[in-house]
PDB file of C-alpha atoms in Angstrom:
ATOM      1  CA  UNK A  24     -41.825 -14.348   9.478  1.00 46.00           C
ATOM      2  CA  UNK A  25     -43.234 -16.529   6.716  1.00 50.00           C
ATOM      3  CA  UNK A  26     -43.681 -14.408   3.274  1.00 51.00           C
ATOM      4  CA  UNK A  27     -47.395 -14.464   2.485  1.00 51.00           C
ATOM      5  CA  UNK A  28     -47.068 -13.743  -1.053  1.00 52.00           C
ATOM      6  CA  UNK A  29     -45.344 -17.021  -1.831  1.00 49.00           C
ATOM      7  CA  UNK A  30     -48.876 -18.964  -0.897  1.00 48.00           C
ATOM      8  CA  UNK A  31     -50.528 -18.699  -4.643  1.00 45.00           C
ATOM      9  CA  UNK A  32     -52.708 -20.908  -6.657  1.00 47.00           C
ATOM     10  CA  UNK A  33     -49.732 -23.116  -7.762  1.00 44.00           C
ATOM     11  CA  UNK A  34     -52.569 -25.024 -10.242  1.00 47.00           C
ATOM     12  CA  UNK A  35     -52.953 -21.540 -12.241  1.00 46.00           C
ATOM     13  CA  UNK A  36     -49.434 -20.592 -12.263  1.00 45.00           C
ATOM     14  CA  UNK A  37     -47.126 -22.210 -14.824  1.00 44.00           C
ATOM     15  CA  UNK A  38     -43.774 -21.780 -13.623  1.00 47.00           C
ATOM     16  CA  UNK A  39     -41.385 -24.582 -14.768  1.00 49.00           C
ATOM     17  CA  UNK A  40     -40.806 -25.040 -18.786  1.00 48.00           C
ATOM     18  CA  UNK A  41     -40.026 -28.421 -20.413  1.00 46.00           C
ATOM     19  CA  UNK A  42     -38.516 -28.538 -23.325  1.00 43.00           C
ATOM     20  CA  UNK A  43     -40.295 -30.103 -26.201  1.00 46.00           C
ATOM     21  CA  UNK A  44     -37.788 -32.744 -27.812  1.00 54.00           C
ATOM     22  CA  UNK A  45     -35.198 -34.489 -26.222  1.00 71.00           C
ATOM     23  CA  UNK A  46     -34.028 -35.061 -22.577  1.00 81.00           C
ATOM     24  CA  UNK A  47     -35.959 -33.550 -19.752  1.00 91.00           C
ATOM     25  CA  UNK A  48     -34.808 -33.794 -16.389  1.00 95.00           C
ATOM     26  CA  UNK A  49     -37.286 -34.082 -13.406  1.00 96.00           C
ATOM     27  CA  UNK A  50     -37.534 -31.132 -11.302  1.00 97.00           C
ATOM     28  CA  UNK A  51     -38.935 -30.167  -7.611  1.00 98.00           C
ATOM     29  CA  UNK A  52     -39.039 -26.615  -6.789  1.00 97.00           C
ATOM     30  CA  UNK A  53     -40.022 -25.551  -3.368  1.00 96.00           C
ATOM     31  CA  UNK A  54     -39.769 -22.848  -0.562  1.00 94.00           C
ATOM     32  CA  UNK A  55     -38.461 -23.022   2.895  1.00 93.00           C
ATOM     33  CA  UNK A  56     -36.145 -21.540   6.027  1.00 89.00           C
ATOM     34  CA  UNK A  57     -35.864 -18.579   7.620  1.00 89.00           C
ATOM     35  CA  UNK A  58     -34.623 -16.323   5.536  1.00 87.00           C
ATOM     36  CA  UNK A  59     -36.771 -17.942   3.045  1.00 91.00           C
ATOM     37  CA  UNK A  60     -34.973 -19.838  -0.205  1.00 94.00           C
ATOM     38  CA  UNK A  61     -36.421 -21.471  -2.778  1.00 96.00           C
ATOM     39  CA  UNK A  62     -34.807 -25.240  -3.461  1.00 97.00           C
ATOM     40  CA  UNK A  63     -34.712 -26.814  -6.845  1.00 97.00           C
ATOM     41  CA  UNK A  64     -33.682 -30.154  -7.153  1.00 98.00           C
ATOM     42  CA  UNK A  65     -32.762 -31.843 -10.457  1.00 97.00           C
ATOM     43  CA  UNK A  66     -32.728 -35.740 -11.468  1.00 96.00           C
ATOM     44  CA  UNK A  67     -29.599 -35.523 -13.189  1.00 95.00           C
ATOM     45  CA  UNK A  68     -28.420 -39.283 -12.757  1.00 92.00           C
ATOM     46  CA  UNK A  69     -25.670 -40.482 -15.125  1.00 89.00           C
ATOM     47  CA  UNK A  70     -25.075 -36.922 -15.927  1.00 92.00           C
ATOM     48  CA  UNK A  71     -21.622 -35.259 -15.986  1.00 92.00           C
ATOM     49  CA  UNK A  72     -21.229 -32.185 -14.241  1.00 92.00           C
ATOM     50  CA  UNK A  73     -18.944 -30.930 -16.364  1.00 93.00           C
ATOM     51  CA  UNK A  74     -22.084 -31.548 -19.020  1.00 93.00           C
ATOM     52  CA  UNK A  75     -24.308 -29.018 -16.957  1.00 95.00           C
ATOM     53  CA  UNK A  76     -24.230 -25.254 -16.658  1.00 96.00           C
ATOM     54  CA  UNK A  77     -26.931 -23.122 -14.200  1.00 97.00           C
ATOM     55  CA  UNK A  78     -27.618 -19.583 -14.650  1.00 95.00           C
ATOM     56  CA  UNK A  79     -30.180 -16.686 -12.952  1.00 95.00           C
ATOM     57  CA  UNK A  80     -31.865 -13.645 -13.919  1.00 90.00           C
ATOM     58  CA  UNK A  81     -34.419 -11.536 -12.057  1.00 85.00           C
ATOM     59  CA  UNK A  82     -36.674 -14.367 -11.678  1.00 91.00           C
ATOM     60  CA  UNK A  83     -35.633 -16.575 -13.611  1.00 94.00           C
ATOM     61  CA  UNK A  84     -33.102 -19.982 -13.141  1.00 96.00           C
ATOM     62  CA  UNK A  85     -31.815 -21.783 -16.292  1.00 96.00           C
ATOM     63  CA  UNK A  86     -30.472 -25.286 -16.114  1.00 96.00           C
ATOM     64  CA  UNK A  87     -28.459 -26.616 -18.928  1.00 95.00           C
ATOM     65  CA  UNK A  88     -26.720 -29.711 -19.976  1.00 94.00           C
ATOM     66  CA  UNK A  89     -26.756 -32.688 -21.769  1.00 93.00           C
ATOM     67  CA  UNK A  90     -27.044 -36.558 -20.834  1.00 91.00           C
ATOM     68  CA  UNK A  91     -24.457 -38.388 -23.429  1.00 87.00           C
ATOM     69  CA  UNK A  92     -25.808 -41.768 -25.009  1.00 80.00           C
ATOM     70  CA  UNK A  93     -22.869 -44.405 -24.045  1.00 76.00           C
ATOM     71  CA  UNK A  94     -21.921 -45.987 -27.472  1.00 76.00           C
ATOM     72  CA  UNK A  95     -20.789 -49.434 -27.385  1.00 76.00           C
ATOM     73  CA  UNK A  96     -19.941 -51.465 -30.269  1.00 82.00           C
ATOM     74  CA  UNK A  97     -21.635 -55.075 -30.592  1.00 84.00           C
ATOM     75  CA  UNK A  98     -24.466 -54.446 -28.337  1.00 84.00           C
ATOM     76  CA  UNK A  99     -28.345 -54.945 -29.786  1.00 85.00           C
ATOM     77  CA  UNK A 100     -30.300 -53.726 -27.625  1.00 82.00           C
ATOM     78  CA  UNK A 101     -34.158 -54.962 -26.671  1.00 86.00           C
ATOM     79  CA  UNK A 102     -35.394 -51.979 -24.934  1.00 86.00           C
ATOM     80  CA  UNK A 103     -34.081 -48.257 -24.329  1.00 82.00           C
ATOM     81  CA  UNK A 104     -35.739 -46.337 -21.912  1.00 84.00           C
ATOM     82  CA  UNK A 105     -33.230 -44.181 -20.514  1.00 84.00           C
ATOM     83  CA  UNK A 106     -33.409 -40.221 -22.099  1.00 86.00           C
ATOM     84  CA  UNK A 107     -30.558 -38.840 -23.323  1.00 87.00           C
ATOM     85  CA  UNK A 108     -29.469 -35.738 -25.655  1.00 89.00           C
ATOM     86  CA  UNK A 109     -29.579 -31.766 -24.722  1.00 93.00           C
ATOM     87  CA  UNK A 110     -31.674 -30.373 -22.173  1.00 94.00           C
ATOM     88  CA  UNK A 111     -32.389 -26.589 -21.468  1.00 95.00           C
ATOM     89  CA  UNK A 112     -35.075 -26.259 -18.121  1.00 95.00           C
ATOM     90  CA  UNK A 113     -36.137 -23.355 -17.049  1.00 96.00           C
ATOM     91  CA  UNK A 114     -37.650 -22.095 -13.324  1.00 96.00           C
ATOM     92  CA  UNK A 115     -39.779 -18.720 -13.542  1.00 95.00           C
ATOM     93  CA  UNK A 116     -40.036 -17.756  -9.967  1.00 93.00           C
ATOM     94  CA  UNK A 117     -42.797 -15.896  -7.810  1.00 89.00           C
ATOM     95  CA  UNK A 118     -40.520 -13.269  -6.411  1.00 88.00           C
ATOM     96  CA  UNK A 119     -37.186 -12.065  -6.820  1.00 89.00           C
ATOM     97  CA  UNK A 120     -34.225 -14.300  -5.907  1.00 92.00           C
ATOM     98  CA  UNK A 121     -30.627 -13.163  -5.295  1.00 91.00           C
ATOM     99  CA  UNK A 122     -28.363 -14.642  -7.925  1.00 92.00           C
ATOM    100  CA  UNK A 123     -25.228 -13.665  -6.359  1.00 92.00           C
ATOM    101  CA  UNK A 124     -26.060 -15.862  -3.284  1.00 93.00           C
ATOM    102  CA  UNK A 125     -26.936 -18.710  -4.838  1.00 95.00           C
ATOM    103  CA  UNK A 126     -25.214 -22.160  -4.269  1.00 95.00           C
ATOM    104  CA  UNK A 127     -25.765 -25.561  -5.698  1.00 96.00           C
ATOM    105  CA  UNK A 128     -24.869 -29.044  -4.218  1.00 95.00           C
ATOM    106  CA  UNK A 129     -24.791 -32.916  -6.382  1.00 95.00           C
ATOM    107  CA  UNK A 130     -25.126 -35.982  -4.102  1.00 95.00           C
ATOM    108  CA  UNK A 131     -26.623 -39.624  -5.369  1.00 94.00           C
ATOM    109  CA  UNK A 132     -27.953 -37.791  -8.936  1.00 94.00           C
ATOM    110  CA  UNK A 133     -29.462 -35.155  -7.467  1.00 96.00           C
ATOM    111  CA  UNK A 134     -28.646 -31.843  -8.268  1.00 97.00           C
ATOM    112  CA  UNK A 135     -30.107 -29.021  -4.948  1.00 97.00           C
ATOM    113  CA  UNK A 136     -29.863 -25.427  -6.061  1.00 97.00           C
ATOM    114  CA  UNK A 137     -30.577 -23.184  -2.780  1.00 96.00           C
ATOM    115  CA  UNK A 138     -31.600 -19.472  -4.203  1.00 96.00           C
ATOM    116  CA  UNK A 139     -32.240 -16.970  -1.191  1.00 94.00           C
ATOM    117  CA  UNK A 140     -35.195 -14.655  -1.956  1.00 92.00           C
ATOM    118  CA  UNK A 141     -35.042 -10.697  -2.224  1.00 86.00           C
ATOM    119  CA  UNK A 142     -36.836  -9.006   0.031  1.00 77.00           C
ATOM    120  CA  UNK A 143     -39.081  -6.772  -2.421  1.00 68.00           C
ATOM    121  CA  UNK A 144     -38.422  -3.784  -0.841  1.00 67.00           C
ATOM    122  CA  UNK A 145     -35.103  -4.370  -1.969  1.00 66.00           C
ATOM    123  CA  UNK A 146     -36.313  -4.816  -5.986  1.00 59.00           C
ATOM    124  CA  UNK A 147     -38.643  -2.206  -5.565  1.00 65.00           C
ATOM    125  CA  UNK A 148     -37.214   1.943  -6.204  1.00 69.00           C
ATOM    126  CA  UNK A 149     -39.513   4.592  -5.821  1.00 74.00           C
ATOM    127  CA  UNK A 150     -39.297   7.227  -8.836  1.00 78.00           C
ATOM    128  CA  UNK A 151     -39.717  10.867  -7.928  1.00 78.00           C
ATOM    129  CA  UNK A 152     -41.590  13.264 -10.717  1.00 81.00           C
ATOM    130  CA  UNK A 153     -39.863  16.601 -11.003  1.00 79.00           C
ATOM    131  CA  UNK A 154     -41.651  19.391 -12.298  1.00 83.00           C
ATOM    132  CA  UNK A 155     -40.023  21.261 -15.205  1.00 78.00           C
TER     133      UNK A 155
END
């Protein structure tokens, strides 16, 4: 059965972070399957993957790298439009995702991160109050 609470106002919700200066890979983020997942996938074309680290927290998924510029000697360029340097992205998440389930995939410059959602009962602990 679909989750319900994934269906928000996307237009109120900011929930992918660019960073300011330097490279900033293109992202898609989006929910599907049964068990539900969310999918991210990266434009990271001409990017090492040795260059590239991804790590999650509660809701959270950080991806990190960096897009060398490829130094040759004699050239004068006319134009540069490909981005290059450090780039830090990070995903905040409408629910809870299992980190310890998560897999990720490269294929033709696109890097697919596939992040299972927790089922909030699962998050969610019920605190008893004792009397004293």
């Amino acid at each position: 059965m679909p989750r319900r609470d994934l269906y928000v106002d996307w237009s109120r919700t900011r929930y992918v972070t660019r960073r300011e200066s330097g490279f900033s890979p293109n992202i898609d983020v989006y929910y599907c399957g049964e068990p539900q997942r969310a999918i991210v996938k990266v434009d990271l074309a001409g990017v090492k993957l040795s260059e590239v680290g991804i790590e999650v927290s509660g809701r959270h998924l950080a991806i990190i790298g960096e897009r060398h510029v490829q130094e040759t000697e004699g050239r004068v360029y006319q134009q540069v439009e490909i981005p290059s340097g450090q780039f830090r992205r990070v995903v905040e998440f409408q629910v809870e995702v299992d980190a310890e389930a998560a897999s990720a995939t490269y294929e033709d410059g696109i890097l697919r991160i596939e992040l299972p959602l927790r089922d909030p009962s699962e998050t969610t602990r019920r605190v008893p109050i004792g009397r004293k």
